[in-house]
């Protein structure tokens, strides 16, 4: 029987996590190891300044007072008896597209799994509240079954973004696009009148270039992007070698 590790960054009580667990149930034994609270936008951070506590709160269900990456590290190193056949992170309440991937705790958990050679996928609901996870749950199961049946390319994870609701236009295999934000710094004051800044909100600048995750979701499609861990710009190596005379 397949063992599937499920985690997220929205925390153990998130609806998306419960939907994901139920959806994947027919595929094998599901073990949930998730942060005990919301860890959105913590990226790939690892807690090294304090010890972590793992709590078993039900059958095959654990919480960690740390980040999504902490959860994966502890699941693989302590909680699970062997290596899982698959890791699925999500279903995140909100999209993880374009540049935002680098902030994402959801995608980072899947990156951590990939670093340990566990086939991994991140799933996000690409829409605004009220969230309807029906389609995202169904497609998570289909895609998970596909990954279990086939082989993911080396050092590669799947980043899937699904529109809310039960319908979609189709699936597009995409590349990572751009997603910058306008007016994403809110100015406010603390109770003593001192200026404070709150990062968040704002409006995404639309990336309308072809084949991107951002464009696919904007057009109402499910976006499936293979993400690689190697951040090297390989053409940049020859450019720097040739023009910078460093070596
Ligand atoms: Mg989140």
PDB file of C-alpha atoms and ligand atoms in Angstrom:
ATOM      1  CA  UNK A   1       0.000   0.000   0.000  1.00  0.00           C
ATOM      2  CA  UNK A   2       1.264   3.469  -0.850  1.00  0.00           C
ATOM      3  CA  UNK A   3       2.152   5.803   1.997  1.00  0.00           C
ATOM      4  CA  UNK A   4       1.292   9.427   1.302  1.00  0.00           C
ATOM      5  CA  UNK A   5       2.618  12.243   3.489  1.00  0.00           C
ATOM      6  CA  UNK A   6       0.268  15.215   3.605  1.00  0.00           C
ATOM      7  CA  UNK A   7       1.231  18.628   4.900  1.00  0.00           C
ATOM      8  CA  UNK A   8       0.366  22.281   4.303  1.00  0.00           C
ATOM      9  CA  UNK A   9       1.193  25.817   5.388  1.00  0.00           C
ATOM     10  CA  UNK A  10      -2.293  26.957   6.441  1.00  0.00           C
ATOM     11  CA  UNK A  11      -2.134  24.740   9.532  1.00  0.00           C
ATOM     12  CA  UNK A  12      -3.731  21.540  10.801  1.00  0.00           C
ATOM     13  CA  UNK A  13      -7.236  23.040  11.066  1.00  0.00           C
ATOM     14  CA  UNK A  14      -7.379  24.324   7.484  1.00  0.00           C
ATOM     15  CA  UNK A  15     -10.276  23.115   5.379  1.00  0.00           C
ATOM     16  CA  UNK A  16      -7.986  22.522   2.391  1.00  0.00           C
ATOM     17  CA  UNK A  17      -5.937  20.007   4.394  1.00  0.00           C
ATOM     18  CA  UNK A  18      -9.031  18.055   5.434  1.00  0.00           C
ATOM     19  CA  UNK A  19     -10.304  17.980   1.835  1.00  0.00           C
ATOM     20  CA  UNK A  20      -6.894  16.800   0.629  1.00  0.00           C
ATOM     21  CA  UNK A  21      -6.754  13.989   3.182  1.00  0.00           C
ATOM     22  CA  UNK A  22     -10.267  12.766   2.274  1.00  0.00           C
ATOM     23  CA  UNK A  23      -9.525  12.991  -1.451  1.00  0.00           C
ATOM     24  CA  UNK A  24      -6.313  10.968  -1.236  1.00  0.00           C
ATOM     25  CA  UNK A  25      -7.718   8.322   1.127  1.00  0.00           C
ATOM     26  CA  UNK A  26      -8.545   5.792  -1.651  1.00  0.00           C
ATOM     27  CA  UNK A  27      -4.898   5.824  -2.817  1.00  0.00           C
ATOM     28  CA  UNK A  28      -3.232   4.471   0.326  1.00  0.00           C
ATOM     29  CA  UNK A  29      -2.325   5.224   3.915  1.00  0.00           C
ATOM     30  CA  UNK A  30      -2.387   8.949   4.558  1.00  0.00           C
ATOM     31  CA  UNK A  31      -0.126  10.396   7.244  1.00  0.00           C
ATOM     32  CA  UNK A  32      -0.729  14.065   8.068  1.00  0.00           C
ATOM     33  CA  UNK A  33       2.090  16.104   9.603  1.00  0.00           C
ATOM     34  CA  UNK A  34       1.156  19.774   9.564  1.00  0.00           C
ATOM     35  CA  UNK A  35       1.998  23.018  11.379  1.00  0.00           C
ATOM     36  CA  UNK A  36      -0.176  23.673  14.444  1.00  0.00           C
ATOM     37  CA  UNK A  37      -1.089  27.115  13.079  1.00  0.00           C
ATOM     38  CA  UNK A  38      -1.071  29.213   9.912  1.00  0.00           C
ATOM     39  CA  UNK A  39       2.411  29.437   8.394  1.00  0.00           C
ATOM     40  CA  UNK A  40       1.552  31.065   5.088  1.00  0.00           C
ATOM     41  CA  UNK A  41       4.413  32.917   3.353  1.00  0.00           C
ATOM     42  CA  UNK A  42       7.116  31.428   5.591  1.00  0.00           C
ATOM     43  CA  UNK A  43       8.798  30.134   2.455  1.00  0.00           C
ATOM     44  CA  UNK A  44      11.385  27.380   2.992  1.00  0.00           C
ATOM     45  CA  UNK A  45      12.371  28.412   6.515  1.00  0.00           C
ATOM     46  CA  UNK A  46      13.694  25.847   8.950  1.00  0.00           C
ATOM     47  CA  UNK A  47      13.446  26.410  12.720  1.00  0.00           C
ATOM     48  CA  UNK A  48      16.934  26.237  14.234  1.00  0.00           C
ATOM     49  CA  UNK A  49      16.690  28.574  17.230  1.00  0.00           C
ATOM     50  CA  UNK A  50      14.478  26.409  19.459  1.00  0.00           C
ATOM     51  CA  UNK A  51      13.449  22.765  19.842  1.00  0.00           C
ATOM     52  CA  UNK A  52      10.275  21.585  18.164  1.00  0.00           C
ATOM     53  CA  UNK A  53       7.361  19.671  19.618  1.00  0.00           C
ATOM     54  CA  UNK A  54       5.527  16.940  17.724  1.00  0.00           C
ATOM     55  CA  UNK A  55       2.015  16.136  18.953  1.00  0.00           C
ATOM     56  CA  UNK A  56       0.087  13.042  17.873  1.00  0.00           C
ATOM     57  CA  UNK A  57      -3.514  14.261  17.821  1.00  0.00           C
ATOM     58  CA  UNK A  58      -5.150  11.284  16.111  1.00  0.00           C
ATOM     59  CA  UNK A  59      -4.432   8.198  14.049  1.00  0.00           C
ATOM     60  CA  UNK A  60      -1.692   9.076  11.544  1.00  0.00           C
ATOM     61  CA  UNK A  61      -2.179  12.755  12.418  1.00  0.00           C
ATOM     62  CA  UNK A  62       0.554  14.934  13.900  1.00  0.00           C
ATOM     63  CA  UNK A  63       1.128  18.630  14.481  1.00  0.00           C
ATOM     64  CA  UNK A  64       4.432  20.451  14.774  1.00  0.00           C
ATOM     65  CA  UNK A  65       4.920  23.890  16.360  1.00  0.00           C
ATOM     66  CA  UNK A  66       7.043  24.899  13.390  1.00  0.00           C
ATOM     67  CA  UNK A  67       7.096  25.531   9.672  1.00  0.00           C
ATOM     68  CA  UNK A  68       5.992  23.307   6.762  1.00  0.00           C
ATOM     69  CA  UNK A  69       9.660  22.480   6.126  1.00  0.00           C
ATOM     70  CA  UNK A  70      10.067  21.474   9.797  1.00  0.00           C
ATOM     71  CA  UNK A  71       7.059  19.169   9.343  1.00  0.00           C
ATOM     72  CA  UNK A  72       8.613  17.431   6.330  1.00  0.00           C
ATOM     73  CA  UNK A  73      12.023  17.092   7.996  1.00  0.00           C
ATOM     74  CA  UNK A  74      10.483  15.536  11.133  1.00  0.00           C
ATOM     75  CA  UNK A  75       8.055  13.354   9.177  1.00  0.00           C
ATOM     76  CA  UNK A  76      10.857  11.876   7.080  1.00  0.00           C
ATOM     77  CA  UNK A  77      13.436  11.701   9.867  1.00  0.00           C
ATOM     78  CA  UNK A  78      11.345  10.634  12.879  1.00  0.00           C
ATOM     79  CA  UNK A  79       7.605  10.129  12.430  1.00  0.00           C
ATOM     80  CA  UNK A  80       7.386   7.819   9.411  1.00  0.00           C
ATOM     81  CA  UNK A  81       8.937   4.370   9.585  1.00  0.00           C
ATOM     82  CA  UNK A  82      10.060   4.437   5.952  1.00  0.00           C
ATOM     83  CA  UNK A  83      10.174   6.783   3.004  1.00  0.00           C
ATOM     84  CA  UNK A  84       6.708   7.812   1.754  1.00  0.00           C
ATOM     85  CA  UNK A  85       5.758   7.087  -1.855  1.00  0.00           C
ATOM     86  CA  UNK A  86       4.407  10.597  -2.298  1.00  0.00           C
ATOM     87  CA  UNK A  87       4.208  13.964  -0.553  1.00  0.00           C
ATOM     88  CA  UNK A  88       1.290  16.291  -1.198  1.00  0.00           C
ATOM     89  CA  UNK A  89       1.215  19.803   0.259  1.00  0.00           C
ATOM     90  CA  UNK A  90      -1.999  21.841   0.391  1.00  0.00           C
ATOM     91  CA  UNK A  91      -4.630  22.492  -0.555  1.00  0.00           C
ATOM     92  CA  UNK A  92      -3.564  26.090  -0.018  1.00  0.00           C
ATOM     93  CA  UNK A  93      -6.274  28.718   0.485  1.00  0.00           C
ATOM     94  CA  UNK A  94      -5.157  30.964  -2.365  1.00  0.00           C
ATOM     95  CA  UNK A  95      -2.981  30.707  -5.477  1.00  0.00           C
ATOM     96  CA  UNK A  96       0.758  30.026  -5.654  1.00  0.00           C
ATOM     97  CA  UNK A  97       1.699  31.440  -9.030  1.00  0.00           C
ATOM     98  CA  UNK A  98       4.676  33.115 -10.655  1.00  0.00           C
ATOM     99  CA  UNK A  99       7.073  34.958  -8.345  1.00  0.00           C
ATOM    100  CA  UNK A 100       4.866  34.200  -5.325  1.00  0.00           C
ATOM    101  CA  UNK A 101       6.159  30.627  -5.376  1.00  0.00           C
ATOM    102  CA  UNK A 102       9.336  31.840  -3.691  1.00  0.00           C
ATOM    103  CA  UNK A 103       7.332  33.021  -0.639  1.00  0.00           C
ATOM    104  CA  UNK A 104       5.167  29.941  -0.462  1.00  0.00           C
ATOM    105  CA  UNK A 105       5.248  27.569   2.498  1.00  0.00           C
ATOM    106  CA  UNK A 106       3.025  25.176   0.528  1.00  0.00           C
ATOM    107  CA  UNK A 107       5.450  24.884  -2.390  1.00  0.00           C
ATOM    108  CA  UNK A 108       8.495  24.851  -0.067  1.00  0.00           C
ATOM    109  CA  UNK A 109       7.187  21.745   1.724  1.00  0.00           C
ATOM    110  CA  UNK A 110       7.073  20.020  -1.673  1.00  0.00           C
ATOM    111  CA  UNK A 111      10.593  21.302  -2.405  1.00  0.00           C
ATOM    112  CA  UNK A 112      11.816  19.767   0.828  1.00  0.00           C
ATOM    113  CA  UNK A 113      10.266  16.426  -0.140  1.00  0.00           C
ATOM    114  CA  UNK A 114      11.936  16.651  -3.550  1.00  0.00           C
ATOM    115  CA  UNK A 115      15.300  17.301  -1.874  1.00  0.00           C
ATOM    116  CA  UNK A 116      14.858  13.956  -0.117  1.00  0.00           C
ATOM    117  CA  UNK A 117      13.915  12.283  -3.446  1.00  0.00           C
ATOM    118  CA  UNK A 118      10.270  11.874  -2.422  1.00  0.00           C
ATOM    119  CA  UNK A 119       7.932  12.530  -5.387  1.00  0.00           C
ATOM    120  CA  UNK A 120       6.169  15.725  -4.329  1.00  0.00           C
ATOM    121  CA  UNK A 121       3.308  17.978  -5.373  1.00  0.00           C
ATOM    122  CA  UNK A 122       1.920  21.295  -4.138  1.00  0.00           C
ATOM    123  CA  UNK A 123      -1.768  22.076  -4.664  1.00  0.00           C
ATOM    124  CA  UNK A 124      -3.323  25.516  -4.317  1.00  0.00           C
ATOM    125  CA  UNK A 125      -6.810  26.886  -4.766  1.00  0.00           C
ATOM    126  CA  UNK A 126      -6.542  29.741  -7.210  1.00  0.00           C
ATOM    127  CA  UNK A 127      -9.357  32.052  -6.277  1.00  0.00           C
ATOM    128  CA  UNK A 128     -10.932  34.317  -3.721  1.00  0.00           C
ATOM    129  CA  UNK A 129     -13.090  33.352  -0.727  1.00  0.00           C
ATOM    130  CA  UNK A 130     -15.563  31.713  -0.350  1.00  0.00           C
ATOM    131  CA  UNK A 131     -13.366  28.771  -1.309  1.00  0.00           C
ATOM    132  CA  UNK A 132     -14.879  25.672  -2.897  1.00  0.00           C
ATOM    133  CA  UNK A 133     -12.388  22.796  -2.827  1.00  0.00           C
ATOM    134  CA  UNK A 134     -14.508  20.296  -4.808  1.00  0.00           C
ATOM    135  CA  UNK A 135     -12.505  20.347  -8.028  1.00  0.00           C
ATOM    136  CA  UNK A 136      -9.138  20.819  -6.277  1.00  0.00           C
ATOM    137  CA  UNK A 137      -9.794  17.685  -4.193  1.00  0.00           C
ATOM    138  CA  UNK A 138     -10.741  15.598  -7.233  1.00  0.00           C
ATOM    139  CA  UNK A 139      -7.759  16.740  -9.271  1.00  0.00           C
ATOM    140  CA  UNK A 140      -5.397  16.208  -6.329  1.00  0.00           C
ATOM    141  CA  UNK A 141      -6.436  12.553  -6.282  1.00  0.00           C
ATOM    142  CA  UNK A 142      -6.100  12.177 -10.072  1.00  0.00           C
ATOM    143  CA  UNK A 143      -2.700  13.833 -10.158  1.00  0.00           C
ATOM    144  CA  UNK A 144      -1.466  11.904  -7.112  1.00  0.00           C
ATOM    145  CA  UNK A 145      -2.514   8.632  -8.774  1.00  0.00           C
ATOM    146  CA  UNK A 146      -0.668   9.703 -11.909  1.00  0.00           C
ATOM    147  CA  UNK A 147       2.542  10.485  -9.987  1.00  0.00           C
ATOM    148  CA  UNK A 148       2.336   7.170  -8.095  1.00  0.00           C
ATOM    149  CA  UNK A 149       1.911   5.349 -11.424  1.00  0.00           C
ATOM    150  CA  UNK A 150       4.685   7.102 -13.330  1.00  0.00           C
ATOM    151  CA  UNK A 151       8.015   8.785 -12.638  1.00  0.00           C
ATOM    152  CA  UNK A 152       8.538  12.473 -11.978  1.00  0.00           C
ATOM    153  CA  UNK A 153      11.591  13.957 -13.673  1.00  0.00           C
ATOM    154  CA  UNK A 154      14.618  14.101 -11.360  1.00  0.00           C
ATOM    155  CA  UNK A 155      14.700  17.024  -8.876  1.00  0.00           C
ATOM    156  CA  UNK A 156      11.271  18.138 -10.022  1.00  0.00           C
ATOM    157  CA  UNK A 157       8.022  18.778  -8.192  1.00  0.00           C
ATOM    158  CA  UNK A 158       4.551  19.541  -9.473  1.00  0.00           C
ATOM    159  CA  UNK A 159       2.926  22.878  -8.650  1.00  0.00           C
ATOM    160  CA  UNK A 160      -0.791  22.683  -9.376  1.00  0.00           C
ATOM    161  CA  UNK A 161      -3.193  25.622  -9.133  1.00  0.00           C
ATOM    162  CA  UNK A 162      -6.897  24.842  -9.413  1.00  0.00           C
ATOM    163  CA  UNK A 163      -9.787  27.286  -9.842  1.00  0.00           C
ATOM    164  CA  UNK A 164     -12.391  27.223  -7.047  1.00  0.00           C
ATOM    165  CA  UNK A 165     -15.689  25.439  -7.637  1.00  0.00           C
ATOM    166  CA  UNK A 166     -16.433  22.217  -9.470  1.00  0.00           C
ATOM    167  CA  UNK A 167     -15.773  23.229 -13.075  1.00  0.00           C
ATOM    168  CA  UNK A 168     -12.755  24.099 -15.174  1.00  0.00           C
ATOM    169  CA  UNK A 169     -11.940  24.881 -18.786  1.00  0.00           C
ATOM    170  CA  UNK A 170      -9.237  22.227 -18.989  1.00  0.00           C
ATOM    171  CA  UNK A 171      -5.691  21.635 -17.817  1.00  0.00           C
ATOM    172  CA  UNK A 172      -2.635  23.518 -19.092  1.00  0.00           C
ATOM    173  CA  UNK A 173       0.959  22.460 -18.567  1.00  0.00           C
ATOM    174  CA  UNK A 174       2.646  25.774 -17.866  1.00  0.00           C
ATOM    175  CA  UNK A 175       5.863  27.534 -16.951  1.00  0.00           C
ATOM    176  CA  UNK A 176       6.346  29.840 -13.972  1.00  0.00           C
ATOM    177  CA  UNK A 177       5.281  33.363 -14.882  1.00  0.00           C
ATOM    178  CA  UNK A 178       5.705  36.748 -13.233  1.00  0.00           C
ATOM    179  CA  UNK A 179       3.495  37.967 -10.449  1.00  0.00           C
ATOM    180  CA  UNK A 180       4.441  41.311  -8.978  1.00  0.00           C
ATOM    181  CA  UNK A 181       2.138  43.309  -6.735  1.00  0.00           C
ATOM    182  CA  UNK A 182       1.107  46.951  -6.811  1.00  0.00           C
ATOM    183  CA  UNK A 183       0.170  48.855  -3.641  1.00  0.00           C
ATOM    184  CA  UNK A 184       1.033  45.891  -1.435  1.00  0.00           C
ATOM    185  CA  UNK A 185       2.297  48.004   1.475  1.00  0.00           C
ATOM    186  CA  UNK A 186      -0.402  49.381   3.763  1.00  0.00           C
ATOM    187  CA  UNK A 187       0.567  52.249   6.028  1.00  0.00           C
ATOM    188  CA  UNK A 188      -0.926  52.210   9.489  1.00  0.00           C
ATOM    189  CA  UNK A 189      -0.239  53.333  13.082  1.00  0.00           C
ATOM    190  CA  UNK A 190       0.318  51.470  16.325  1.00  0.00           C
ATOM    191  CA  UNK A 191      -1.755  52.450  19.427  1.00  0.00           C
ATOM    192  CA  UNK A 192       0.889  55.086  20.287  1.00  0.00           C
ATOM    193  CA  UNK A 193       0.700  56.828  16.935  1.00  0.00           C
ATOM    194  CA  UNK A 194       3.915  55.425  15.511  1.00  0.00           C
ATOM    195  CA  UNK A 195       4.010  54.625  11.822  1.00  0.00           C
ATOM    196  CA  UNK A 196       3.829  50.940  10.883  1.00  0.00           C
ATOM    197  CA  UNK A 197       3.732  49.114   7.585  1.00  0.00           C
ATOM    198  CA  UNK A 198       1.655  46.049   6.798  1.00  0.00           C
ATOM    199  CA  UNK A 199       2.733  44.010   3.796  1.00  0.00           C
ATOM    200  CA  UNK A 200      -0.137  42.319   2.006  1.00  0.00           C
ATOM    201  CA  UNK A 201      -3.172  43.008  -0.117  1.00  0.00           C
ATOM    202  CA  UNK A 202      -2.534  45.052  -3.231  1.00  0.00           C
ATOM    203  CA  UNK A 203      -3.243  44.132  -6.808  1.00  0.00           C
ATOM    204  CA  UNK A 204      -1.302  41.583  -8.830  1.00  0.00           C
ATOM    205  CA  UNK A 205       0.218  42.945 -12.023  1.00  0.00           C
ATOM    206  CA  UNK A 206      -1.151  40.728 -14.750  1.00  0.00           C
ATOM    207  CA  UNK A 207       1.288  38.531 -16.649  1.00  0.00           C
ATOM    208  CA  UNK A 208      -0.357  37.854 -19.981  1.00  0.00           C
ATOM    209  CA  UNK A 209       2.582  36.073 -21.619  1.00  0.00           C
ATOM    210  CA  UNK A 210       1.757  32.719 -23.148  1.00  0.00           C
ATOM    211  CA  UNK A 211       2.252  29.373 -21.431  1.00  0.00           C
ATOM    212  CA  UNK A 212       2.521  30.807 -17.911  1.00  0.00           C
ATOM    213  CA  UNK A 213       0.775  29.573 -14.762  1.00  0.00           C
ATOM    214  CA  UNK A 214      -0.585  33.087 -14.177  1.00  0.00           C
ATOM    215  CA  UNK A 215      -2.216  33.295 -17.628  1.00  0.00           C
ATOM    216  CA  UNK A 216      -3.673  29.766 -17.449  1.00  0.00           C
ATOM    217  CA  UNK A 217      -5.423  30.452 -14.149  1.00  0.00           C
ATOM    218  CA  UNK A 218      -6.593  33.853 -15.365  1.00  0.00           C
ATOM    219  CA  UNK A 219      -8.190  32.092 -18.357  1.00  0.00           C
ATOM    220  CA  UNK A 220     -10.002  29.652 -16.044  1.00  0.00           C
ATOM    221  CA  UNK A 221      -7.704  26.668 -16.591  1.00  0.00           C
ATOM    222  CA  UNK A 222      -6.008  24.379 -14.110  1.00  0.00           C
ATOM    223  CA  UNK A 223      -2.267  25.104 -14.161  1.00  0.00           C
ATOM    224  CA  UNK A 224       0.266  22.290 -13.761  1.00  0.00           C
ATOM    225  CA  UNK A 225       3.887  23.491 -13.605  1.00  0.00           C
ATOM    226  CA  UNK A 226       6.929  21.249 -13.223  1.00  0.00           C
ATOM    227  CA  UNK A 227       9.265  23.144 -10.861  1.00  0.00           C
ATOM    228  CA  UNK A 228      12.948  22.275 -10.581  1.00  0.00           C
ATOM    229  CA  UNK A 229      15.181  22.749  -7.562  1.00  0.00           C
ATOM    230  CA  UNK A 230      18.233  23.812  -9.565  1.00  0.00           C
ATOM    231  CA  UNK A 231      18.053  27.623  -9.587  1.00  0.00           C
ATOM    232  CA  UNK A 232      21.137  27.988 -11.762  1.00  0.00           C
ATOM    233  CA  UNK A 233      20.737  30.060 -14.884  1.00  0.00           C
ATOM    234  CA  UNK A 234      22.774  27.731 -17.073  1.00  0.00           C
ATOM    235  CA  UNK A 235      23.151  30.198 -19.937  1.00  0.00           C
ATOM    236  CA  UNK A 236      24.330  32.746 -17.348  1.00  0.00           C
ATOM    237  CA  UNK A 237      27.384  30.579 -16.619  1.00  0.00           C
ATOM    238  CA  UNK A 238      28.767  30.941 -20.135  1.00  0.00           C
ATOM    239  CA  UNK A 239      27.809  34.628 -20.278  1.00  0.00           C
ATOM    240  CA  UNK A 240      29.706  35.432 -17.060  1.00  0.00           C
ATOM    241  CA  UNK A 241      32.648  33.209 -18.037  1.00  0.00           C
ATOM    242  CA  UNK A 242      32.932  34.931 -21.384  1.00  0.00           C
ATOM    243  CA  UNK A 243      32.413  38.548 -20.352  1.00  0.00           C
ATOM    244  CA  UNK A 244      33.563  38.956 -16.758  1.00  0.00           C
ATOM    245  CA  UNK A 245      37.078  37.399 -16.846  1.00  0.00           C
ATOM    246  CA  UNK A 246      36.841  36.125 -13.290  1.00  0.00           C
ATOM    247  CA  UNK A 247      38.391  32.662 -13.612  1.00  0.00           C
TER     248      UNK A 247
HETATM  249 MG1  LIG B   1      -1.149  29.311   2.880  1.00  0.00          MG
END
